[in-house]
XYZ file of C-alpha atoms in Angstrom:
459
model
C 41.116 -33.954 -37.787
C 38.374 -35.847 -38.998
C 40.367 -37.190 -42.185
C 42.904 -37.946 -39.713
C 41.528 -40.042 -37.140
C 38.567 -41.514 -39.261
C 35.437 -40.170 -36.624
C 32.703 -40.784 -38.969
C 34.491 -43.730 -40.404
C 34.342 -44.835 -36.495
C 31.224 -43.104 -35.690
C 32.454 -40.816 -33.334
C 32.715 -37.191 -33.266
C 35.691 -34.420 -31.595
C 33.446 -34.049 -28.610
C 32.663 -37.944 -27.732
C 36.395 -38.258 -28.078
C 37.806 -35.836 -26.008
C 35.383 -36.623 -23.119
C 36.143 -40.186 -23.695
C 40.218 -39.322 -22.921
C 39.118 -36.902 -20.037
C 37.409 -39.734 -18.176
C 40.542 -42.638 -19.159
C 43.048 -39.862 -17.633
C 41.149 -39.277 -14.801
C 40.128 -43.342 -14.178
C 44.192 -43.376 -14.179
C 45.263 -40.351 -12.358
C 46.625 -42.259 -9.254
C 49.569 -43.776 -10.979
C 50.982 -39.941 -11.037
C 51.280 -40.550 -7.075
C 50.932 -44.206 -6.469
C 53.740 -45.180 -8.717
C 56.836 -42.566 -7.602
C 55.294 -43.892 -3.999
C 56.273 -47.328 -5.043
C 59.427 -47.104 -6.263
C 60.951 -44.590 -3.956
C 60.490 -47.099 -1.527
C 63.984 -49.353 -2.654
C 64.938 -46.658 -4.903
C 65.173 -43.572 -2.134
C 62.720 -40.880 -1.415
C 64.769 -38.346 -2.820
C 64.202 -39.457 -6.175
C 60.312 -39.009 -5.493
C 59.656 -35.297 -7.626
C 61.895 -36.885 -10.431
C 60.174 -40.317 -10.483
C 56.813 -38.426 -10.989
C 57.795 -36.084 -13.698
C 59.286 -39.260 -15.085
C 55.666 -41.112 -14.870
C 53.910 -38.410 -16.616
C 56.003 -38.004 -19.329
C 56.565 -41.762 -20.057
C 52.505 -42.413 -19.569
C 52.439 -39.248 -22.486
C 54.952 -40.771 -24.669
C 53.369 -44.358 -25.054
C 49.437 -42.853 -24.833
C 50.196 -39.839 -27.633
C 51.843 -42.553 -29.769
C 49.039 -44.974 -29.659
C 47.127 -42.078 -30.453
C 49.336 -40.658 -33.406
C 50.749 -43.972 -34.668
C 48.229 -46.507 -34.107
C 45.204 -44.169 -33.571
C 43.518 -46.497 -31.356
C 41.761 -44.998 -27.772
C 44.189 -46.449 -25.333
C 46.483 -44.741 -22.837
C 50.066 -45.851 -21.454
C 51.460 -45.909 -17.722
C 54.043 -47.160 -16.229
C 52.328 -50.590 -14.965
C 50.771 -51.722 -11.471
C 52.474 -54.599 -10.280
C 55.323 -53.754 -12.761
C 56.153 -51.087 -10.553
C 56.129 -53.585 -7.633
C 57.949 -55.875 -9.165
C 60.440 -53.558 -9.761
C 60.570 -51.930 -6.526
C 60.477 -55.162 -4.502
C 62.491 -57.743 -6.549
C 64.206 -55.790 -9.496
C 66.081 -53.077 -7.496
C 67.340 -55.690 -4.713
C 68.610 -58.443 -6.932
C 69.852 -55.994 -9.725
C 72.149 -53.905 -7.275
C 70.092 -50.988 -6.910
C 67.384 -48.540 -8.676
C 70.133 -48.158 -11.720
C 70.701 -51.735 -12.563
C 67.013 -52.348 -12.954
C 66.751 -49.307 -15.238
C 69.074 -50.865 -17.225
C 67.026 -54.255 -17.241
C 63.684 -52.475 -18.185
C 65.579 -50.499 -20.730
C 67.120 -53.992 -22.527
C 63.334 -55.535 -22.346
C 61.962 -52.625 -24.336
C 64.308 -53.274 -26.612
C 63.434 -56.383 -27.021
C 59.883 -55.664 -27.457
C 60.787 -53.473 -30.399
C 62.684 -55.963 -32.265
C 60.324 -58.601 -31.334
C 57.242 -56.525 -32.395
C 59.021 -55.292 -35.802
C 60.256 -59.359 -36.608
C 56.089 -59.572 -36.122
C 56.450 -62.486 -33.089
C 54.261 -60.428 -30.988
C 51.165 -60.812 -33.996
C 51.930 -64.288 -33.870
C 51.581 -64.925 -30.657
C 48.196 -63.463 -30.674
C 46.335 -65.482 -33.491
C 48.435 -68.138 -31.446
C 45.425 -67.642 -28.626
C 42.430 -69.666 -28.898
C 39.074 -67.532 -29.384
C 37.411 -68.763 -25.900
C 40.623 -67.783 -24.304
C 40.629 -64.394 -25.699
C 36.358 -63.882 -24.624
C 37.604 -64.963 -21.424
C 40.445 -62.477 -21.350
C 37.981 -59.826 -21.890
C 35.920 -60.998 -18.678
C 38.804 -61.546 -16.696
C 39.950 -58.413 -17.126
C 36.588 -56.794 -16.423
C 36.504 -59.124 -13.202
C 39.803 -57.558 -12.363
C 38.739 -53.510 -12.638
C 36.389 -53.987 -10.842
C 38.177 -55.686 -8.220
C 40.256 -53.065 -7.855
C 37.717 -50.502 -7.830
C 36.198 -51.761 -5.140
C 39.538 -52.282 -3.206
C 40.159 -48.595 -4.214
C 36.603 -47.236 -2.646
C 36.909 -49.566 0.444
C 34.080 -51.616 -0.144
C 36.453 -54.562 -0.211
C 38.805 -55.275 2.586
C 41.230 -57.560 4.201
C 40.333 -60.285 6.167
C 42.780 -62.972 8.381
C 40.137 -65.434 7.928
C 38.818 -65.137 4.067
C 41.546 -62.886 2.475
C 39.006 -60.554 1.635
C 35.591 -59.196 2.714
C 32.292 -56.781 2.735
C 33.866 -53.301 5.013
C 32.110 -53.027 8.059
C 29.143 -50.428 7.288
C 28.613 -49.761 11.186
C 31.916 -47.972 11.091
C 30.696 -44.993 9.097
C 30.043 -42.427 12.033
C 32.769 -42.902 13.169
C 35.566 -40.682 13.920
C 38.377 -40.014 11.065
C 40.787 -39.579 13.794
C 40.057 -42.106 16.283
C 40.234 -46.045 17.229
C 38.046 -46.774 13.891
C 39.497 -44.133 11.671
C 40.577 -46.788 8.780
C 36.655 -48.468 8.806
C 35.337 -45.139 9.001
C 37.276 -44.737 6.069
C 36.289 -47.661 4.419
C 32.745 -47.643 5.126
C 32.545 -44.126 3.882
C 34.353 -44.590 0.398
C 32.191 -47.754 -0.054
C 29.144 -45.988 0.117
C 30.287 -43.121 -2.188
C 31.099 -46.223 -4.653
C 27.821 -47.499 -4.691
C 25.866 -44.158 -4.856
C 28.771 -43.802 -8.062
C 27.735 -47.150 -9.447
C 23.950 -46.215 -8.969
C 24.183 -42.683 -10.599
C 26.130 -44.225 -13.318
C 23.952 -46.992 -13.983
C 20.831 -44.781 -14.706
C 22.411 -42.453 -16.816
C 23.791 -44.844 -19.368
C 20.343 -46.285 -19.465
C 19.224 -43.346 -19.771
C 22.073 -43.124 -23.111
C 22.911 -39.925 -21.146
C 26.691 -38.856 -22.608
C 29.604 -38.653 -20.287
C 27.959 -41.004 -17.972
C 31.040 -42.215 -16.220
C 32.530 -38.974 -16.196
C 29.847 -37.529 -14.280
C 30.137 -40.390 -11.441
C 33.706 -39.709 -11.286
C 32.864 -35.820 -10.866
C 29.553 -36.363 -8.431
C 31.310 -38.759 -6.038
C 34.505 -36.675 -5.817
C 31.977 -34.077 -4.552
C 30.325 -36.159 -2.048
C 34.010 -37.334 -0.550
C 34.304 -33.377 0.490
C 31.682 -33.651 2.786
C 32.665 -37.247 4.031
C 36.207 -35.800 4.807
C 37.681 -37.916 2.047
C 38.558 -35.437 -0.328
C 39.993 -31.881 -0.008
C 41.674 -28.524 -2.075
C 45.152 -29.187 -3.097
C 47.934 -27.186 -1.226
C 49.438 -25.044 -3.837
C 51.806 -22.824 -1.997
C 54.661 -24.494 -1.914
C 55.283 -24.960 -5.545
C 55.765 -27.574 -7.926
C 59.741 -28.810 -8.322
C 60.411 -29.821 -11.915
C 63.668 -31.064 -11.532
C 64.040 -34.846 -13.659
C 67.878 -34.910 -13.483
C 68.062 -37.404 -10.718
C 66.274 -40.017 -12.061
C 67.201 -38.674 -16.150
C 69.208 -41.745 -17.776
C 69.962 -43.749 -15.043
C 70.830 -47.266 -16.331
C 73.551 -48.751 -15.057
C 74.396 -51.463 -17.297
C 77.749 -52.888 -15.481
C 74.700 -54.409 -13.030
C 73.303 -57.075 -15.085
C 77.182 -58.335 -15.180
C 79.329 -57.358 -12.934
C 79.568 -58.304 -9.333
C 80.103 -55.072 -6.057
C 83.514 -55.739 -6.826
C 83.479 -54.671 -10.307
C 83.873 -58.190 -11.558
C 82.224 -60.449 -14.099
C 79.584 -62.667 -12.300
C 78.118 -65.355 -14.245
C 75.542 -65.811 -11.614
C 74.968 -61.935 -11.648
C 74.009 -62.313 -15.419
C 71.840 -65.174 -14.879
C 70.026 -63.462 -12.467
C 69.772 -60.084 -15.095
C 68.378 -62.393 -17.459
C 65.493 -64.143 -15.887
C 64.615 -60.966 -14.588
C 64.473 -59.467 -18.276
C 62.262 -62.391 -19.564
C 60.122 -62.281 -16.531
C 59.560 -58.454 -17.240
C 59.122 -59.008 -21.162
C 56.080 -62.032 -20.161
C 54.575 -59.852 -17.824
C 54.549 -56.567 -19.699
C 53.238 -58.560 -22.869
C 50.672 -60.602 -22.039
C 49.067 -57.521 -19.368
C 49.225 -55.069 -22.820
C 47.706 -58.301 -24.761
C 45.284 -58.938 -22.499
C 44.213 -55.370 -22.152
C 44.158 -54.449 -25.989
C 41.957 -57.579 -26.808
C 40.043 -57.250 -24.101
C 39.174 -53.775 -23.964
C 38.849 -54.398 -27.343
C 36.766 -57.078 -27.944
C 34.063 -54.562 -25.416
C 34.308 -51.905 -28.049
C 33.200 -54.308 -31.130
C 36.830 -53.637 -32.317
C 38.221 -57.399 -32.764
C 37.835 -58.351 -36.719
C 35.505 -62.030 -37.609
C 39.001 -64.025 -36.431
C 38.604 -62.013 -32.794
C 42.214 -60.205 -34.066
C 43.107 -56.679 -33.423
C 44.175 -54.858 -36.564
C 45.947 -52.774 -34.953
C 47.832 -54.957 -32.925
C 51.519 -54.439 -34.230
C 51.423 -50.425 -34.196
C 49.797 -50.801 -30.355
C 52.408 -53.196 -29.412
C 55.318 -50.779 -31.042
C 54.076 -48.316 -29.169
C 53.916 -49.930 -25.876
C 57.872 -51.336 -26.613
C 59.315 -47.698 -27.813
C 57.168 -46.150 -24.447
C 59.139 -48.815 -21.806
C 62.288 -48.032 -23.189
C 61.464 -43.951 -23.390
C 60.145 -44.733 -19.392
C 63.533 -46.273 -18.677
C 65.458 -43.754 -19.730
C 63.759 -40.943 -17.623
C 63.927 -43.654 -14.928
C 60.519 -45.437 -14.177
C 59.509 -48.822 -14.255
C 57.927 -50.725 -17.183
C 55.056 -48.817 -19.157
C 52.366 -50.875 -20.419
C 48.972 -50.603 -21.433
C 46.296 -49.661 -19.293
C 42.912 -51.705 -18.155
C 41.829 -48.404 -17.539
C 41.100 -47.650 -21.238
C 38.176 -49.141 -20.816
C 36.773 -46.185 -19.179
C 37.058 -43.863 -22.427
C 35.914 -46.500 -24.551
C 32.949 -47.165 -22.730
C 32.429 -43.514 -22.887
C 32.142 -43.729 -26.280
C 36.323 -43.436 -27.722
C 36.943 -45.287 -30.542
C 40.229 -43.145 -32.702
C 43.536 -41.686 -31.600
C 42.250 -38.754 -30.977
C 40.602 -40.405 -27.199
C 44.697 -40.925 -26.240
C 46.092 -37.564 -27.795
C 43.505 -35.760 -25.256
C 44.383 -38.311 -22.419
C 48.412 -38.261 -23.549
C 48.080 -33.975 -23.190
C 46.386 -34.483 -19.949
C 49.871 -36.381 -18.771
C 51.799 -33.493 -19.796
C 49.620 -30.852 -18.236
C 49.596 -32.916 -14.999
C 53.359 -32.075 -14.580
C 52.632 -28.492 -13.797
C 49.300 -29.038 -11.711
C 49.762 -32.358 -10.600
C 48.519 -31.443 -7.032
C 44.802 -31.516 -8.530
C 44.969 -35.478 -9.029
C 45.355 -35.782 -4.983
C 41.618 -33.926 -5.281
C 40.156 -36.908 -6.751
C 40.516 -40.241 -4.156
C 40.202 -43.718 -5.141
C 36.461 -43.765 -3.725
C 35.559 -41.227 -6.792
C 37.105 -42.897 -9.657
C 36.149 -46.692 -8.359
C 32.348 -46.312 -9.897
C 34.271 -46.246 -13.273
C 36.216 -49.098 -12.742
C 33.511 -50.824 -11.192
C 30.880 -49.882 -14.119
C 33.726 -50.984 -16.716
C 34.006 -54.039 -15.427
C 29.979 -54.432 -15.806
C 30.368 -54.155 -19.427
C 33.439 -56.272 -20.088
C 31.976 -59.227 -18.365
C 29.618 -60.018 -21.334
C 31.741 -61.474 -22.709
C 31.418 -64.624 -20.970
C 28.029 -65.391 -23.477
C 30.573 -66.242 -25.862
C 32.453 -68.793 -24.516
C 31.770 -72.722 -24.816
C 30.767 -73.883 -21.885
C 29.819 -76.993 -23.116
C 33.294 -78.242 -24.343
C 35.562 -78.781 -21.502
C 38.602 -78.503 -23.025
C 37.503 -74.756 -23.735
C 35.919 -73.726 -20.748
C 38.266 -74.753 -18.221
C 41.011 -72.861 -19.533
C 38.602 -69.985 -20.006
C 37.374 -70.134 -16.213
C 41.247 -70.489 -15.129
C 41.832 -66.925 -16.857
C 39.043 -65.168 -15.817
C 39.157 -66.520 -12.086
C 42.973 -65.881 -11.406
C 43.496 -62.874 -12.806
C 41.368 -61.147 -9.809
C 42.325 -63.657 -7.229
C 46.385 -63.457 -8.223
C 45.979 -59.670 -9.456
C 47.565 -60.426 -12.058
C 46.318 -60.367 -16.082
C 49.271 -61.782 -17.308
C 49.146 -65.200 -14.671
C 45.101 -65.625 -15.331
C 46.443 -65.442 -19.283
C 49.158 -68.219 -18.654
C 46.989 -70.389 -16.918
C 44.377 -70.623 -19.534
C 47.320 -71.185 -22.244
C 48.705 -73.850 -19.837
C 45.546 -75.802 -19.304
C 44.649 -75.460 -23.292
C 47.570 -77.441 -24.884
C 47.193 -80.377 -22.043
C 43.055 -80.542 -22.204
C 43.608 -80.974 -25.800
C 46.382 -83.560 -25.430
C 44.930 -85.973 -22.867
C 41.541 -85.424 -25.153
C 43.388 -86.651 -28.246
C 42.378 -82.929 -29.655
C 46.359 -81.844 -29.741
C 45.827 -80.927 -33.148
C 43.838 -78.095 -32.626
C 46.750 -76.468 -30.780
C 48.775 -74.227 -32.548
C 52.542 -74.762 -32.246
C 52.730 -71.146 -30.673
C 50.661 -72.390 -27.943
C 53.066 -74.919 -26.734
C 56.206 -72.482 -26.786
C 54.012 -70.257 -24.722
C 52.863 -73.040 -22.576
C 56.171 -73.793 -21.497
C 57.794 -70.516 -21.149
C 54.598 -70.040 -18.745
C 55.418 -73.399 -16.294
C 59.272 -71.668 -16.224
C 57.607 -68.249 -15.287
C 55.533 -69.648 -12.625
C 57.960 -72.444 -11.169
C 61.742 -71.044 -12.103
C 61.377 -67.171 -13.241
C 61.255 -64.325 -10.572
C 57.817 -63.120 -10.066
């Protein structure tokens, strides 16, 4: 095992690993339940057992390959926001849940050709070094976002979008007028005990940190009424014939009638280059920046691994579309196990098993609410943001772009749009600077493919 996955070589060890892919697959748990919830929404609720099966096996496929193939600590899931865009936009223009099968199915392929013709590599050295520190921020900015929309701490507000939960809520009833601040308040405050606890320990260098936060505020939500026993008595239904191969191809051409529709294919094919953008430049994003906080990134802030993580993210989309979820990509949630101290394969093979397991006792994931894993997420995105220390500041035509990624990716929830802003402010900076030599020809291409994805493409 050692020869295998290089531990000493990484400085690492069998035990540091495995807890490392313990606390990624339970930072990413929710996606068992939160993504079937999703997509059953268009798709119909009857495919809802099949849909979940279908999640963990896809999120096993593409995390045990990145483990076995590429041998790098990051898991696969079929995406957030993916899985939105498929439900809410896919499904309805694409005729139904087995037309955009068949489009998620074509856009893996696509990533596999693209990935083995190398284009994917490419487009990565193509990415200016400030862009990529700022990736790494952004992205940090972004978990914990959601971490703290996931404990409560952060909520809605008709005035300012967001805002601080109302505290005064918390003695409230569950079940009364105030039940959803009560809620709130009391998921907030086991996320900042979470944050707390974790904080000392890793300054104490205590190991497992994070995954004692995850385990010490899922105990405090039992007594705050957020978290309780999973019902097992009714069984577990393994049936994934419903949702098993799917694709309807005659979708992305063919009109209700059956015949060809040139604006039917039109339609198919925006929708395929809008998921093949999205899907790449979230994976990119997260592998560089989750990354670049493990001291992974070569002197020319590269991934080595890059072409064997983005193989295995293109063979796991098209496995995911054949059992009939949405695109898989890689998860922002990696960062948890890294931080914990994953640095081989061996961090996704235990996370990848977890998937599997968590067919047969999935009910345990509803144990552990978003108010227990959002100290991770939180805590993560403390360590990715210092990043930012590497950035030029002083040269405009670097740090705008920079601040453009890291700001929009929490404020649009989106890694891939905070990505294409940054690569569409580089290229013009350096242009009405007289610096458009400094742009790589990539850049451009991507530059313009992003001002069709955000003013012509679906999104």
């Amino acid at each position: 095992m050692d020869k295998f996955f290089k531990l000493k070589e990484n400085n690492t060890n069998v035990k540091t690993e495995i807890l490392a892919g313990v606390t990624t697959f339970i930072t990413m748990a929710y996606i068992i339940f939160v993504n079937p919830y999703l997509l059953t929404i268009t798709a119909g609720e009857h495919l809802f057992t099949s849909i979940t099966i279908a999640t963990c096996i896809a999120a096993a496929i593409g995390t045990l390959i990145m483990g076995l193939y590429a041998k790098i600590p990051f898991a696969q899931a079929p995406g957030m926001g993916l899985n939105a865009f498929f439900a809410f936009t896919i499904i309805p223009m694409l005729g139904g849940y087995g037309g955009a099968l068949a489009a998620v199915f074509i856009s893996g392929v696509l990533f596999i050709i693209i990935t083995l013709l190398g284009l994917r590599q490419a487009i990565v050295k193509a990415i200016p070094n400030n862009i990529k520190f700022a990736i790494t921020a952004g992205i940090g900015l972004f978990i914990a976002f959601i971490g703290m929309q996931n404990a409560g701490l952060i909520v809605s507000n008709d005035a300012t979008i967001v805002s601080l939960v109302d505290f005064s809520k918390f003695g409230e009833s569950m079940s009364g007028e105030f039940a959803a601040e009560a809620t709130a308040a009391r998921g907030a405050l086991i996320a900042i005990v979470g944050v707390l606890l974790i904080g000392v320990l890793m300054k104490l260098k205590i190991k497992g940190a994070i995954l004692i936060g995850i385990i010490a505020s899922t105990v405090m939500a039992f007594p705050l009424g957020l978290a309780s026993m999973p019902d097992f008595s009714a069984g577990w239904n393994l049936e994934l014939s419903p949702s098993l191969f799917k694709m309807d191809f005659s979708k992305i051409f063919l009109d209700e009638s059956g015949a060809f529709n040139i604006s039917a294919l039109f339609t198919a094919v925006a929708i395929i280059i809008s998921c093949f953008m999205i899907d790449m430049f979230d994976t990119i994003g997260t592998l560089l920046g989750t990354a670049g906080r493990a001291n992974m990134l070569d002197e020319k802030g590269e991934f080595p691994q890059m072409k064997k993580a983005m193989m295995a993210d293109a063979v796991a989309t098209t496995a995911g579309a054949c059992l009939g979820t949405s695109t898989v990509t890689t998860y922002i949630e990696s960062g948890a196990g890294i931080s914990e101290g994953g640095r081989t394969g061996l961090t996704a093979v235990t996370a990848g098993i977890l998937f599997i397991l968590a067919i047969f006792i999935a009910p345990l994931a509803l144990m552990v609410p978003g108010a227990a894993t959002a100290p991770a997420l939180i805590m993560v995105g403390v360590l990715m943001m210092g990043s930012i220390a590497k950035i030029d500041f002083e040269e405009m035509t670097e740090a705008v772009p920079a601040f453009l990624t890291i700001a929009l990716m929490p404020l649009t929830y989106s890694i891939a749009t905070g990505i294409g802003a940054g690569l569409v402010a580089y290229p013009v900076l350096k242009l009405c600077t007289g610096k458009a030599k400094e742009v790589h020809w990539i850049a451009w291409i991507l530059a313009i493919l992003f001002i069709l994805k955000f003013t012509v493409l679906p999104s």
